mmCIF file of C-alpha atoms in Angstrom:
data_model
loop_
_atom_site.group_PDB
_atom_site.id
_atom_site.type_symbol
_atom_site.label_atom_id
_atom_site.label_comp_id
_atom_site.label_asym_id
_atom_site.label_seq_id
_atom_site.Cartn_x
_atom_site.Cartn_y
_atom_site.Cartn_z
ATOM 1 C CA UNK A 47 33.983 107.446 92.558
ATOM 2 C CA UNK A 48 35.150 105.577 95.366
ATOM 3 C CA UNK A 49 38.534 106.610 97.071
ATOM 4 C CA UNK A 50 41.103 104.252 96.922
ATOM 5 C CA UNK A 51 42.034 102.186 99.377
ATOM 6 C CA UNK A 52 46.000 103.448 98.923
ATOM 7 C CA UNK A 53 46.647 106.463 96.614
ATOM 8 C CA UNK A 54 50.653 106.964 96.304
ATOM 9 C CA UNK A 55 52.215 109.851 94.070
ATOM 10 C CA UNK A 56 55.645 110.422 93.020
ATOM 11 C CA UNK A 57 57.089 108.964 96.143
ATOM 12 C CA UNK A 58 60.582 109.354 96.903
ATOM 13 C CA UNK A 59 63.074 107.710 99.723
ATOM 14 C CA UNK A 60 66.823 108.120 99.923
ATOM 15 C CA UNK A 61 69.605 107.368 102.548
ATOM 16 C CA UNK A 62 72.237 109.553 101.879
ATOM 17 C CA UNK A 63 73.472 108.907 98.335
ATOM 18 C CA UNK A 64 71.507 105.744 98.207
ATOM 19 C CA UNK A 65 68.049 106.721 95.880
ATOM 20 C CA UNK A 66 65.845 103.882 96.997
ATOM 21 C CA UNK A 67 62.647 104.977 95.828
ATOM 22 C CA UNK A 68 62.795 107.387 92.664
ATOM 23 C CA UNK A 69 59.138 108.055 92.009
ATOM 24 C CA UNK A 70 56.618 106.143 92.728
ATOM 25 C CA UNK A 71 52.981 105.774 91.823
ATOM 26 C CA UNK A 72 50.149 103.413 92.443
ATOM 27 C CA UNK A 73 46.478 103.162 93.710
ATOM 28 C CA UNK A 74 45.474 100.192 95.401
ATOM 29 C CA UNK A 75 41.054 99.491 95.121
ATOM 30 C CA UNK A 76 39.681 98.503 98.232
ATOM 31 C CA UNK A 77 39.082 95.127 98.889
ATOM 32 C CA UNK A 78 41.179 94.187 96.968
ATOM 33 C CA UNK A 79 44.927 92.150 96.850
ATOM 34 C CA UNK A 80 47.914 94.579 95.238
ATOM 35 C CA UNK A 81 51.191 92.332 95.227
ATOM 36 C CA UNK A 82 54.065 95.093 94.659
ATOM 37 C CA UNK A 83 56.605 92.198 93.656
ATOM 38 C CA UNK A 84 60.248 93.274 93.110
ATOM 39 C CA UNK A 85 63.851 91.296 94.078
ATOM 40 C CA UNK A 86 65.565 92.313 97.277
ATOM 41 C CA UNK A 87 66.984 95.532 97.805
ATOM 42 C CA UNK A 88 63.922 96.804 95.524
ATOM 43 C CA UNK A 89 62.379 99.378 97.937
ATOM 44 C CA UNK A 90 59.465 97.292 99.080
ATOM 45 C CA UNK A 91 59.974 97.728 102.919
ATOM 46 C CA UNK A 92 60.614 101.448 102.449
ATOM 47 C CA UNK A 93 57.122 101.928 100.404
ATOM 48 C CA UNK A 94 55.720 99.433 103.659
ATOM 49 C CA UNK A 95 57.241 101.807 105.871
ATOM 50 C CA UNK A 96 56.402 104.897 104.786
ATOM 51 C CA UNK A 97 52.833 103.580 104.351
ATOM 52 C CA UNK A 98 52.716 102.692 108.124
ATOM 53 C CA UNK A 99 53.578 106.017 108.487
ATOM 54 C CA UNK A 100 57.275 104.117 110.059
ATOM 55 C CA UNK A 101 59.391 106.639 107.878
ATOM 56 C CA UNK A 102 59.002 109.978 106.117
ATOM 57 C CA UNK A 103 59.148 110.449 102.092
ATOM 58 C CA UNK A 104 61.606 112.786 100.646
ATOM 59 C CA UNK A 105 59.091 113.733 98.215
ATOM 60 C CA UNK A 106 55.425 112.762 97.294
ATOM 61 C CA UNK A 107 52.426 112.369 98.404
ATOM 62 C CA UNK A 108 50.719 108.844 100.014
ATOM 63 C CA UNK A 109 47.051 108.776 101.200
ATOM 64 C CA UNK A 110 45.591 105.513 103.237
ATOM 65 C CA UNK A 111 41.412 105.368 103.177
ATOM 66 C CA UNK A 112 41.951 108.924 101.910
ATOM 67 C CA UNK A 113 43.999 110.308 105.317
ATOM 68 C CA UNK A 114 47.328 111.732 104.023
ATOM 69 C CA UNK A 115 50.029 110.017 105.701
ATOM 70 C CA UNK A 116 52.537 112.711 106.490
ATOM 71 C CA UNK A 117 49.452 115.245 107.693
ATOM 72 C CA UNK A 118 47.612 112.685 109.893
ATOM 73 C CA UNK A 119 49.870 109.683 110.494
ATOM 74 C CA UNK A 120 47.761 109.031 113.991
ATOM 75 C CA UNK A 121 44.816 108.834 111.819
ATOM 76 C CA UNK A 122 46.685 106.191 109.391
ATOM 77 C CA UNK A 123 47.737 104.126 112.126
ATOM 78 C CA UNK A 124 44.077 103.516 113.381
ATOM 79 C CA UNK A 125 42.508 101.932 109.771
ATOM 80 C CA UNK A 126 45.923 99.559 109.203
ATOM 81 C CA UNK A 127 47.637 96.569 110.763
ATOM 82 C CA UNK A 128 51.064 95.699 109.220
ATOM 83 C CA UNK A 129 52.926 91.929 109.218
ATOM 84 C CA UNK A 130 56.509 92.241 109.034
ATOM 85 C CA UNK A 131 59.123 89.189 107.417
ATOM 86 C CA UNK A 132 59.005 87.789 110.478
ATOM 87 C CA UNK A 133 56.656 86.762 112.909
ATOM 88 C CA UNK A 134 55.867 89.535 116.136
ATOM 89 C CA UNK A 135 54.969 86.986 118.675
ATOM 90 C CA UNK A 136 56.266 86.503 122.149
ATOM 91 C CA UNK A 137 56.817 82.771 122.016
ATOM 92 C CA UNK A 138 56.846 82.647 126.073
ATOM 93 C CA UNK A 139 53.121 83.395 126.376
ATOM 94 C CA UNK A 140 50.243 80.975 124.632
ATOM 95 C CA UNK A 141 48.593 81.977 121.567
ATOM 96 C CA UNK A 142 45.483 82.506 123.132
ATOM 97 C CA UNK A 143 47.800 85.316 125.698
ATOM 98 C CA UNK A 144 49.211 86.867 122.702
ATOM 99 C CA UNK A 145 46.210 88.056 121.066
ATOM 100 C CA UNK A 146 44.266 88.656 124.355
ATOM 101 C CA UNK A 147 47.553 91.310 125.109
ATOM 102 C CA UNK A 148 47.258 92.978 121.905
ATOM 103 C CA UNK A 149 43.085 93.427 122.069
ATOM 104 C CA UNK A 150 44.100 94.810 125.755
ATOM 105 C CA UNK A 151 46.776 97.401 124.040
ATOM 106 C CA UNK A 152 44.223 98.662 121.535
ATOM 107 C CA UNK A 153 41.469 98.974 124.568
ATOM 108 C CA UNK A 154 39.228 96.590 122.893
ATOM 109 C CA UNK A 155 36.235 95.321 125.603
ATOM 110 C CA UNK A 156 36.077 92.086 126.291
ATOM 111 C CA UNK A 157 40.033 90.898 125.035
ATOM 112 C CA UNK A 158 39.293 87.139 125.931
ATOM 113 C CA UNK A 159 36.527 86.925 123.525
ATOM 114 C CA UNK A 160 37.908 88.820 120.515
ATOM 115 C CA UNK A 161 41.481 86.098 121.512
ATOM 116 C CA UNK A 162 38.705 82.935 120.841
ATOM 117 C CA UNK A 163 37.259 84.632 117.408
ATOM 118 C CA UNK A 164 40.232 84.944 115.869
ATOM 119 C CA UNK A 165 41.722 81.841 117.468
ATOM 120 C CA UNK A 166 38.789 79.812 115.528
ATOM 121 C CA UNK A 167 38.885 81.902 112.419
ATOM 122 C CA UNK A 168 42.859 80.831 112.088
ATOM 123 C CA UNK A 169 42.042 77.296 112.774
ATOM 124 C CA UNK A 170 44.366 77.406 116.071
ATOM 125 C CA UNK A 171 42.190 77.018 119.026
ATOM 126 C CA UNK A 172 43.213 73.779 119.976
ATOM 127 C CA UNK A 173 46.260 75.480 120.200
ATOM 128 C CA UNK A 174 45.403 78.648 121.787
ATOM 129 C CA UNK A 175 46.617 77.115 125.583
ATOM 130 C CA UNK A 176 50.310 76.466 123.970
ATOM 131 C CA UNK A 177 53.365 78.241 124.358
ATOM 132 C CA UNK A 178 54.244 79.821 120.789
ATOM 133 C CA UNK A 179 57.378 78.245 121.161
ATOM 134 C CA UNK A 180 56.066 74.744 120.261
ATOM 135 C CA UNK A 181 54.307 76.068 117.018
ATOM 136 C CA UNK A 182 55.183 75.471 113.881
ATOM 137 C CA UNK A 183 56.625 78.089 111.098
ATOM 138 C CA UNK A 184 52.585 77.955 109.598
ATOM 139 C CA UNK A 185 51.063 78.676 112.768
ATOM 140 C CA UNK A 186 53.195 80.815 114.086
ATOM 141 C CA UNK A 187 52.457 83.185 110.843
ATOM 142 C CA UNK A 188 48.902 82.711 111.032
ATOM 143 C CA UNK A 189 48.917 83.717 114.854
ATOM 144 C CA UNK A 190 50.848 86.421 113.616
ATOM 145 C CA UNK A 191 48.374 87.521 111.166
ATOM 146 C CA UNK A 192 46.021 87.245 113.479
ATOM 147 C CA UNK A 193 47.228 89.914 115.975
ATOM 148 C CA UNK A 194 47.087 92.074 113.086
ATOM 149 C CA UNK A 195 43.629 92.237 112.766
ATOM 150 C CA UNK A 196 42.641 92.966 116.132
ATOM 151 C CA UNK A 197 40.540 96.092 115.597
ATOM 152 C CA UNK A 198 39.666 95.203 112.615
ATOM 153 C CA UNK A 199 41.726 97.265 110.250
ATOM 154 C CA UNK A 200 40.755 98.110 107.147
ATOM 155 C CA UNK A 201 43.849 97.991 105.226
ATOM 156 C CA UNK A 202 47.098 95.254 106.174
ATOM 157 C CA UNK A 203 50.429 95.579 104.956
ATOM 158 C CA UNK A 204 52.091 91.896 104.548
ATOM 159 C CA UNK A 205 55.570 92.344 104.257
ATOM 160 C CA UNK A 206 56.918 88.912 102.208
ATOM 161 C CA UNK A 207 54.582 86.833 105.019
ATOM 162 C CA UNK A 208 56.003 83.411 103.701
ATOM 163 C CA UNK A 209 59.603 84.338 103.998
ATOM 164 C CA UNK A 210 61.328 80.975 105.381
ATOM 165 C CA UNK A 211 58.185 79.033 105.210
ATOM 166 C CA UNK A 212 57.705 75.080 104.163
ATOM 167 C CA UNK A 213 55.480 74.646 100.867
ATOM 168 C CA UNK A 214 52.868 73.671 103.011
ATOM 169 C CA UNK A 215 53.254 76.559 105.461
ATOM 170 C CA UNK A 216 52.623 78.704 102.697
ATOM 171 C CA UNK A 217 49.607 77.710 101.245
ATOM 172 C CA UNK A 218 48.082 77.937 104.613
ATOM 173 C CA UNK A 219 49.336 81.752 104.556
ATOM 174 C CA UNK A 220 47.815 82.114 101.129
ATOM 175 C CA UNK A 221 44.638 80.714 102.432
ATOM 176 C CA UNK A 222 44.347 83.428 105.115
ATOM 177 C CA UNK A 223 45.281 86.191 102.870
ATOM 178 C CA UNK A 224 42.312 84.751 100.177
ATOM 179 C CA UNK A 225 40.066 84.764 103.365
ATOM 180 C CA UNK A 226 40.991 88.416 104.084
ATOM 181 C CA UNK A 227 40.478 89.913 100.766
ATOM 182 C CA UNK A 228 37.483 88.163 100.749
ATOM 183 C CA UNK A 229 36.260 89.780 103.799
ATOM 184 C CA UNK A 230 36.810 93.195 102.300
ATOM 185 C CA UNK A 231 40.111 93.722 103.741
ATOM 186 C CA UNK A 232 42.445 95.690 102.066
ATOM 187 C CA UNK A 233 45.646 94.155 101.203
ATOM 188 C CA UNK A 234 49.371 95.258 100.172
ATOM 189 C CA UNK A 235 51.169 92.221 99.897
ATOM 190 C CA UNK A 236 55.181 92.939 99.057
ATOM 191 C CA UNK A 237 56.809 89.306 97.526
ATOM 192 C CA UNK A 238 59.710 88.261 95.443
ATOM 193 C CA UNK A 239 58.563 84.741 95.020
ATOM 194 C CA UNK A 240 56.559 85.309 91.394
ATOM 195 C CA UNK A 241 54.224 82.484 92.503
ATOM 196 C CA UNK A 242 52.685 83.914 95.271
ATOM 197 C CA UNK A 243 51.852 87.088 93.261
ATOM 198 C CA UNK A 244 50.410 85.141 90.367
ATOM 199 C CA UNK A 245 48.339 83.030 93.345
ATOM 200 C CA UNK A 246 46.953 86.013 95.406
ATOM 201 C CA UNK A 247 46.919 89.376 93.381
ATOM 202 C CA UNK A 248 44.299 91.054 91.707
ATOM 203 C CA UNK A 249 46.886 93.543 90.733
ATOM 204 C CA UNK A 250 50.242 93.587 90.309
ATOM 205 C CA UNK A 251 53.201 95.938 90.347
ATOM 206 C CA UNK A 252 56.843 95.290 89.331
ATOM 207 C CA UNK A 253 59.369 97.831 91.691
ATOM 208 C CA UNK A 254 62.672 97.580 89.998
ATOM 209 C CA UNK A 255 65.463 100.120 91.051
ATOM 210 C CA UNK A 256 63.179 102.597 93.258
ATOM 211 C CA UNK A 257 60.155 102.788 90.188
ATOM 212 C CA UNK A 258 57.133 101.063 89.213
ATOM 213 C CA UNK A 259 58.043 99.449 85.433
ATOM 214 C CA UNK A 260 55.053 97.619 85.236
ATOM 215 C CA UNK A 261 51.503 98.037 87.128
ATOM 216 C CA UNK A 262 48.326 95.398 86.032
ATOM 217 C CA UNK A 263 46.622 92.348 86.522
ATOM 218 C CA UNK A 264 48.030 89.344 85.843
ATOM 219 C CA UNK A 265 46.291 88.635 82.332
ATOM 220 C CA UNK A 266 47.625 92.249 81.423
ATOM 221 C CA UNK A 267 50.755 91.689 82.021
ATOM 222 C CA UNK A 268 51.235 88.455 80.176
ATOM 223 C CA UNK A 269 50.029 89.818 77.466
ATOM 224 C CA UNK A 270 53.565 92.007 77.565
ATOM 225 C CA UNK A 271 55.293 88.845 75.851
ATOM 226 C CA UNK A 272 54.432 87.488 72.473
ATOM 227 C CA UNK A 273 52.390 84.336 72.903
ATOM 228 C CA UNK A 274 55.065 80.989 72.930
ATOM 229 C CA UNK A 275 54.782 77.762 70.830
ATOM 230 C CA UNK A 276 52.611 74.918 72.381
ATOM 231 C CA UNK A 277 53.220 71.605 72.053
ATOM 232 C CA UNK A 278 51.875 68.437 74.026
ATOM 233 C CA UNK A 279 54.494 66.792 76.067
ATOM 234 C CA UNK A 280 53.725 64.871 79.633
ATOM 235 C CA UNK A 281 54.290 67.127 82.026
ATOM 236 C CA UNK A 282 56.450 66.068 84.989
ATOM 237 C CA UNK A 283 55.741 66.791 88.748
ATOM 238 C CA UNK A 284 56.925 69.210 90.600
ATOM 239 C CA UNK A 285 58.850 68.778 93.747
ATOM 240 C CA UNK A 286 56.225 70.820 95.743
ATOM 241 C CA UNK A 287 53.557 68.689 93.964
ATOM 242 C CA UNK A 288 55.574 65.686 95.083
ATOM 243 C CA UNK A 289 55.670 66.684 98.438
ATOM 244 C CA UNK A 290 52.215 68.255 98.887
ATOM 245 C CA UNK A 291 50.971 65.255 97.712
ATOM 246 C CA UNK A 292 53.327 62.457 100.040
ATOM 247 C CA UNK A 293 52.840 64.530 103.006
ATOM 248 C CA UNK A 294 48.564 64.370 102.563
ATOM 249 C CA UNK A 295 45.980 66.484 103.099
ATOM 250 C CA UNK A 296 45.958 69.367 105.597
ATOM 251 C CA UNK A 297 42.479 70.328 106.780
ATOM 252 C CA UNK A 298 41.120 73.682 104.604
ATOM 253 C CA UNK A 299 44.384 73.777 102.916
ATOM 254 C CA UNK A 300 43.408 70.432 100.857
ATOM 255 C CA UNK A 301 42.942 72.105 97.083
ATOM 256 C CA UNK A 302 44.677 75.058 97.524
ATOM 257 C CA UNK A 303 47.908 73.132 95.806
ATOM 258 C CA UNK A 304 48.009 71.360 92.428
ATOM 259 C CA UNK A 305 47.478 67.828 91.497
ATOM 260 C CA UNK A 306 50.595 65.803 90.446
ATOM 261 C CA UNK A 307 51.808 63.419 87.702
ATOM 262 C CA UNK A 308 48.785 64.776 85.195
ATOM 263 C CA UNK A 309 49.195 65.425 81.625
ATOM 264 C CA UNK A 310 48.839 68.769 80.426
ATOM 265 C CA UNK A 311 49.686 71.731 78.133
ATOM 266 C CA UNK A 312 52.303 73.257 78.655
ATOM 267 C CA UNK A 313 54.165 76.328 76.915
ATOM 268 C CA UNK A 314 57.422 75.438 75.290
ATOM 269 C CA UNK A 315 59.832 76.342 72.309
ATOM 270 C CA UNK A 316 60.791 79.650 71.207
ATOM 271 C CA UNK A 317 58.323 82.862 71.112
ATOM 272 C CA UNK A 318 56.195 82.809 67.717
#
């Protein structure tokens, strides 16, 4: 059988008498999305960090492409790429400088050429020859995103990448994690917004007070709720819908939202 991708085991994390992670397990497939979703203060960043090899686990065990993470964290560090809440970019240098200085850190040949790839890929090389600074929250993230895969890792952590975004920022993010997955990339992708998980994830896991209370895909999970009364009512925009659809479209991101004003079937009433 093929290794996981991410392989954690009873992993725990405290701070003094604060228990923020009490046991936790999950395997992640590779190539695949794994949303761990869970409110703030759940232990998501800790798991990210100990993952990235950032902090040390009380307890457990955590392998990454099958290298243990407390044994060989050098040897972690060279298959991952991780995106923090906010965006990593120096917003004094161009886009284009940003990425070429990160290809440079990593000792990559040719750092101009890997910039214009992934300038192109991320739809930003028109762009490229701006200061960050003039970039928008959207761009900004996907330039981030960007100087996360420089090397090509095989696995990325995304630490709640649409924190503070417009709706329209956001669905460009989702885009560029679809693409990624897609790609065979490996992602973790932590969230609290329960959209975005049901959006992206092949799998998701619930992290409520330090522990996994629910781990599956999204059909397996809803089937954790009797099924509710339907009835056929009109169903009323959204505000996103509203403004997704005012605002136009926006280049690849055109589909990726829903249509408004449409009549549908909607779930309603009291569980049967």
């Amino acid at each position: 059988m093929t290794t996981p991708a991410l392989s954690v085991h009873g992993i725990e994390k405290s701070y003094k008498d604060l228990h923020v992670l009490r046991g936790v397990d999950f395997e992640v497939e590779r190539g695949s999305i794994f949303a761990l979703l869970g409110s703030n203060g759940a232990g998501k960043t800790t798991m990210v960090r100990i993952l990235s090899t950032l902090l040390t686990a009380d307890a457990g065990t955590a392998t990454v492409q099958g290298i243990d993470v407390a044994a060989n964290p050098v040897g972690v560090r060279e298959s991952i790429s991780l995106t923090g809440q906010f965006a990593a970019v120096d917003e004094i240098l161009t886009g284009r400088e940003n990425l070429v200085l990160v290809a440079k850190l990593r000792h990559l040949p040719d750092a101009g050429a890997v910039a214009d790839r992934l300038l192109a890929r991320f739809r930003l090389a028109e762009a490229g020859g701006r200061k960050v600074g003039t970039y928008s929250g959207g761009m900004r993230r996907r330039l981030d995103i960007a100087m996360s895969l420089v090397g090509d890792p095989e696995v990325i952590y995304l630490d709640e990448p649409t924190t503070g975004l417009d709706p329209e920022s956001r669905i460009e993010v989702w885009d560029v994690v679809k693409e990624l997955a897609g790609g065979g990339t490996t992602v973790l992708l932590t969230t609290q917004y329960l959209d975005e998980a049901e959006q992206l994830a092949d799998r998701i896991a619930i992290l409520h007070e330090g522990r996994i209370i629910a781990n599956d895909t999204l059909a397996g999970l809803k089937r954790l709720l009797p099924p509710a009364k339907v009835e056929y009512v009109e169903k009323q925009p959204t505000l996103e819908e509203i403004f997704l659809t005012l605002i136009g479209p926006s280049g690849p991101s055109t589909g990726s939202g829903t249509q408004a004003g449409s009549g549908t079937q909607v779930q309603r009433g009291d569980a049967a």
